Structure formats: C-alpha cells, structure tokens
Amino acid sequence: AQTVTQSQPEMSVQEAETVTLSCTYDTSESDYYLFWYKQPPSRQMILVIRQEAYKQQNATENRFSVNFQKAAKSFSLKISDSQLGDAAMYFCAYCSNTGKLIFGQGTTLQVKP
Amino acid sequence: DAGVIQSPRHEVTEMGQEVTLRCKPISGHNSLFWYRQTMMRGLELLIYFNNNVPIDDSGMPEDRFSAKMPNASFSTLKIQPSEPRDSAVYFCASSFQETNTEAFFGQGTRLTVV
C-alpha cells in the first residue's frame, strides 16, 4: 500500500524568506501523480502545485516550486519570498494510477512578519 | 460550476443517533472521495468511488460507517450509531480520473457527537 509521510508537524519562516517543506512517499508504482495542497484556517483545500512522476522537470508555480526526486521518493515544496498569506497547513498528496488519492499528515506553516 | 457541494456544513448530534452527510460532486467528474480530518490522524481517506462504484473502502473505520453513490451527482456517508470519537471534519472531493487532474474539495462538514 502507498503511504505519504510529512515529518515536519510545524515550520516557521520569516516574511520574504524561503522555506522548504518535506514529503516522502512509498510506492511500488512507476506511474503516479504528486500534489501539494494548502489548507488555510477557512479549511478550504486549495491546490498549490502538481507533478507527474514521468516528468523529470520539477514543477513551478510562481513562488512555489518542488524538488522531485523519484528514486528517493521525495517531493519537497519550496516557497520563495514567503508572504503572510502563505500561513496555512500544507498537505502532500499521492495519486496512484488507479486514482486513489492519499495525503500526508500535514505541516503547519507559520509566517512571521 | 458551483464546485463540490457538501451538506450540512455543521452537524451536532447526540451519541447513538444516525448521521448522514451529503455530497454533490462537480458535474463531469467520475471519481469521488470521502475523507475524515482530525488533529490526531490528519486527513484520512475513508472510501473512494469511480464511476459510482466503490473501489477502495479499506479506510472505513468500522461497520458503523457506510457510503453510497446512487448516481454520478450524489453521494452519502452515513454513521449509525454515531459516537463521540466520530467528531471530525468530513470532506468530499471529486476529480476526473482519466486525466489525474487535481481533486476539488467541498467545504467540509464539521460533525460533533456529544
């Protein structure tokens, strides 16, 4: 069975600085998708970024980028130029080729002014 | 499209009562997921459907939980009888499996069992 692990329950970053959130996963599949979701206090789940496992190039969305290491089964999220609005819980997610979508435990990010 | 719609937004019930949570997925989506979120266990996948058929219900905690998807536009998650430890936020999400695009989430139902 696939698993997703986020080993950092909480992280903090100074406004305008860069922070990296860690995620590892376990799978025997070669074809899958990885996601980072953001959950602000409103509890709405918002997609931040998406990575296809068959793509070697790391995905980037404005200030958000990933470091995808397929062999190491690692999928970290880097947030550059952190803003107060980035404060939220961040979830790493794995989607199997059968469509099963599972999440890590989440990392609460605090942004300090 | 209005997005994934869940009802009710909040539910407070007494222990032993039956609770039914409802979800309307985004039109055209063929995968539907039910999740439970708690501080202790995070976001757990309870069950997911593909084309209205339950594919994996291994996350359903026990027989008190059941889920149905009678058609492509409606799903229910039922807890009978409810217990205080069932208190959590329950999310429904939908996606289009063939493209493995993102799953869109509803606003969640906050369930409190007293």
Short mmCIF file of N, CA and C in Angstrom, two decimals, chain B residues 57-97:
data_model
loop_
_atom_site.label_atom_id
_atom_site.label_comp_id
_atom_site.label_asym_id
_atom_site.label_seq_id
_atom_site.Cartn_x
_atom_site.Cartn_y
_atom_site.Cartn_z
N ASP B 57 -12.63 0.75 0.03
CA ASP B 57 -13.27 1.21 1.27
C ASP B 57 -12.45 0.77 2.48
N SER B 58 -11.18 0.51 2.27
CA SER B 58 -10.34 0.00 3.36
C SER B 58 -10.14 1.02 4.47
N GLY B 59 -10.41 2.27 4.19
CA GLY B 59 -10.26 3.30 5.22
C GLY B 59 -11.48 3.51 6.08
N MET B 60 -12.58 2.86 5.74
CA MET B 60 -13.79 2.99 6.56
C MET B 60 -13.51 2.35 7.92
N PRO B 61 -13.70 3.13 9.00
CA PRO B 61 -13.25 2.68 10.33
C PRO B 61 -13.93 1.40 10.82
N GLU B 62 -15.19 1.28 10.60
CA GLU B 62 -15.89 0.11 11.12
C GLU B 62 -17.28 0.05 10.50
N ASP B 63 -18.01 -0.99 10.87
CA ASP B 63 -19.31 -1.23 10.22
C ASP B 63 -20.32 -0.12 10.47
N ARG B 64 -20.05 0.73 11.41
CA ARG B 64 -20.99 1.82 11.67
C ARG B 64 -20.99 2.84 10.53
N PHE B 65 -19.94 2.81 9.71
CA PHE B 65 -19.81 3.73 8.60
C PHE B 65 -20.22 3.04 7.31
N SER B 66 -20.99 3.76 6.49
CA SER B 66 -21.34 3.25 5.17
C SER B 66 -21.44 4.41 4.21
N ALA B 67 -21.13 4.15 2.95
CA ALA B 67 -21.19 5.19 1.92
C ALA B 67 -21.85 4.62 0.69
N LYS B 68 -22.60 5.50 0.01
CA LYS B 68 -23.29 5.11 -1.21
C LYS B 68 -23.11 6.19 -2.26
N MET B 69 -23.20 5.76 -3.49
CA MET B 69 -23.21 6.71 -4.61
C MET B 69 -24.23 6.21 -5.62
N PRO B 70 -25.50 6.54 -5.43
CA PRO B 70 -26.56 6.00 -6.28
C PRO B 70 -26.51 6.51 -7.71
N ASN B 71 -25.90 7.68 -7.92
CA ASN B 71 -25.74 8.20 -9.28
C ASN B 71 -24.53 9.13 -9.32
N ALA B 72 -24.22 9.61 -10.50
CA ALA B 72 -23.00 10.40 -10.69
C ALA B 72 -23.03 11.75 -10.01
N SER B 73 -24.18 12.17 -9.52
CA SER B 73 -24.27 13.52 -8.96
C SER B 73 -24.58 13.55 -7.48
N PHE B 74 -24.46 12.40 -6.80
CA PHE B 74 -24.84 12.40 -5.40
C PHE B 74 -24.17 11.25 -4.65
N SER B 75 -23.69 11.55 -3.44
CA SER B 75 -23.13 10.52 -2.58
C SER B 75 -23.48 10.83 -1.13
N THR B 76 -23.58 9.79 -0.34
CA THR B 76 -23.82 9.96 1.10
C THR B 76 -22.83 9.16 1.90
N LEU B 77 -22.52 9.68 3.08
CA LEU B 77 -21.73 8.97 4.08
C LEU B 77 -22.58 8.92 5.34
N LYS B 78 -22.85 7.71 5.80
CA LYS B 78 -23.74 7.54 6.94
C LYS B 78 -23.00 6.92 8.11
N ILE B 79 -23.29 7.41 9.29
CA ILE B 79 -22.72 6.85 10.51
C ILE B 79 -23.90 6.46 11.40
N GLN B 80 -23.98 5.18 11.75
CA GLN B 80 -25.08 4.68 12.56
C GLN B 80 -24.64 3.48 13.38
N PRO B 81 -24.63 3.57 14.70
CA PRO B 81 -24.88 4.75 15.52
C PRO B 81 -23.62 5.61 15.66
N SER B 82 -23.80 6.89 15.84
CA SER B 82 -22.66 7.78 15.99
C SER B 82 -22.08 7.72 17.40
N GLU B 83 -20.79 8.01 17.51
CA GLU B 83 -20.08 8.01 18.79
C GLU B 83 -19.26 9.29 18.89
N PRO B 84 -18.94 9.72 20.10
CA PRO B 84 -18.15 10.96 20.26
C PRO B 84 -16.84 10.94 19.49
N ARG B 85 -16.21 9.78 19.35
CA ARG B 85 -14.93 9.71 18.63
C ARG B 85 -15.08 9.90 17.13
N ASP B 86 -16.31 9.96 16.65
CA ASP B 86 -16.54 10.25 15.23
C ASP B 86 -16.48 11.75 14.96
N SER B 87 -16.39 12.55 15.99
CA SER B 87 -16.33 14.00 15.80
C SER B 87 -15.10 14.36 14.99
N ALA B 88 -15.32 15.10 13.90
CA ALA B 88 -14.25 15.41 12.95
C ALA B 88 -14.82 16.31 11.87
N VAL B 89 -13.97 16.73 10.95
CA VAL B 89 -14.44 17.38 9.73
C VAL B 89 -14.38 16.34 8.62
N TYR B 90 -15.49 16.18 7.94
CA TYR B 90 -15.58 15.22 6.85
C TYR B 90 -15.59 15.98 5.52
N PHE B 91 -14.66 15.60 4.65
CA PHE B 91 -14.56 16.23 3.33
C PHE B 91 -14.98 15.26 2.24
N CYS B 92 -15.62 15.82 1.25
CA CYS B 92 -15.89 15.13 -0.01
C CYS B 92 -15.06 15.82 -1.08
N ALA B 93 -14.53 15.05 -2.01
CA ALA B 93 -13.76 15.62 -3.12
C ALA B 93 -14.09 14.85 -4.39
N SER B 94 -13.94 15.51 -5.53
CA SER B 94 -14.18 14.83 -6.80
C SER B 94 -13.09 15.19 -7.79
N SER B 95 -12.89 14.31 -8.77
CA SER B 95 -11.90 14.54 -9.81
C SER B 95 -12.30 13.78 -11.06
N PHE B 96 -11.57 14.03 -12.15
CA PHE B 96 -11.75 13.29 -13.39
C PHE B 96 -10.57 12.36 -13.51
N GLN B 97 -10.81 11.08 -13.27
CA GLN B 97 -9.70 10.15 -13.11
C GLN B 97 -8.82 10.03 -14.34
#
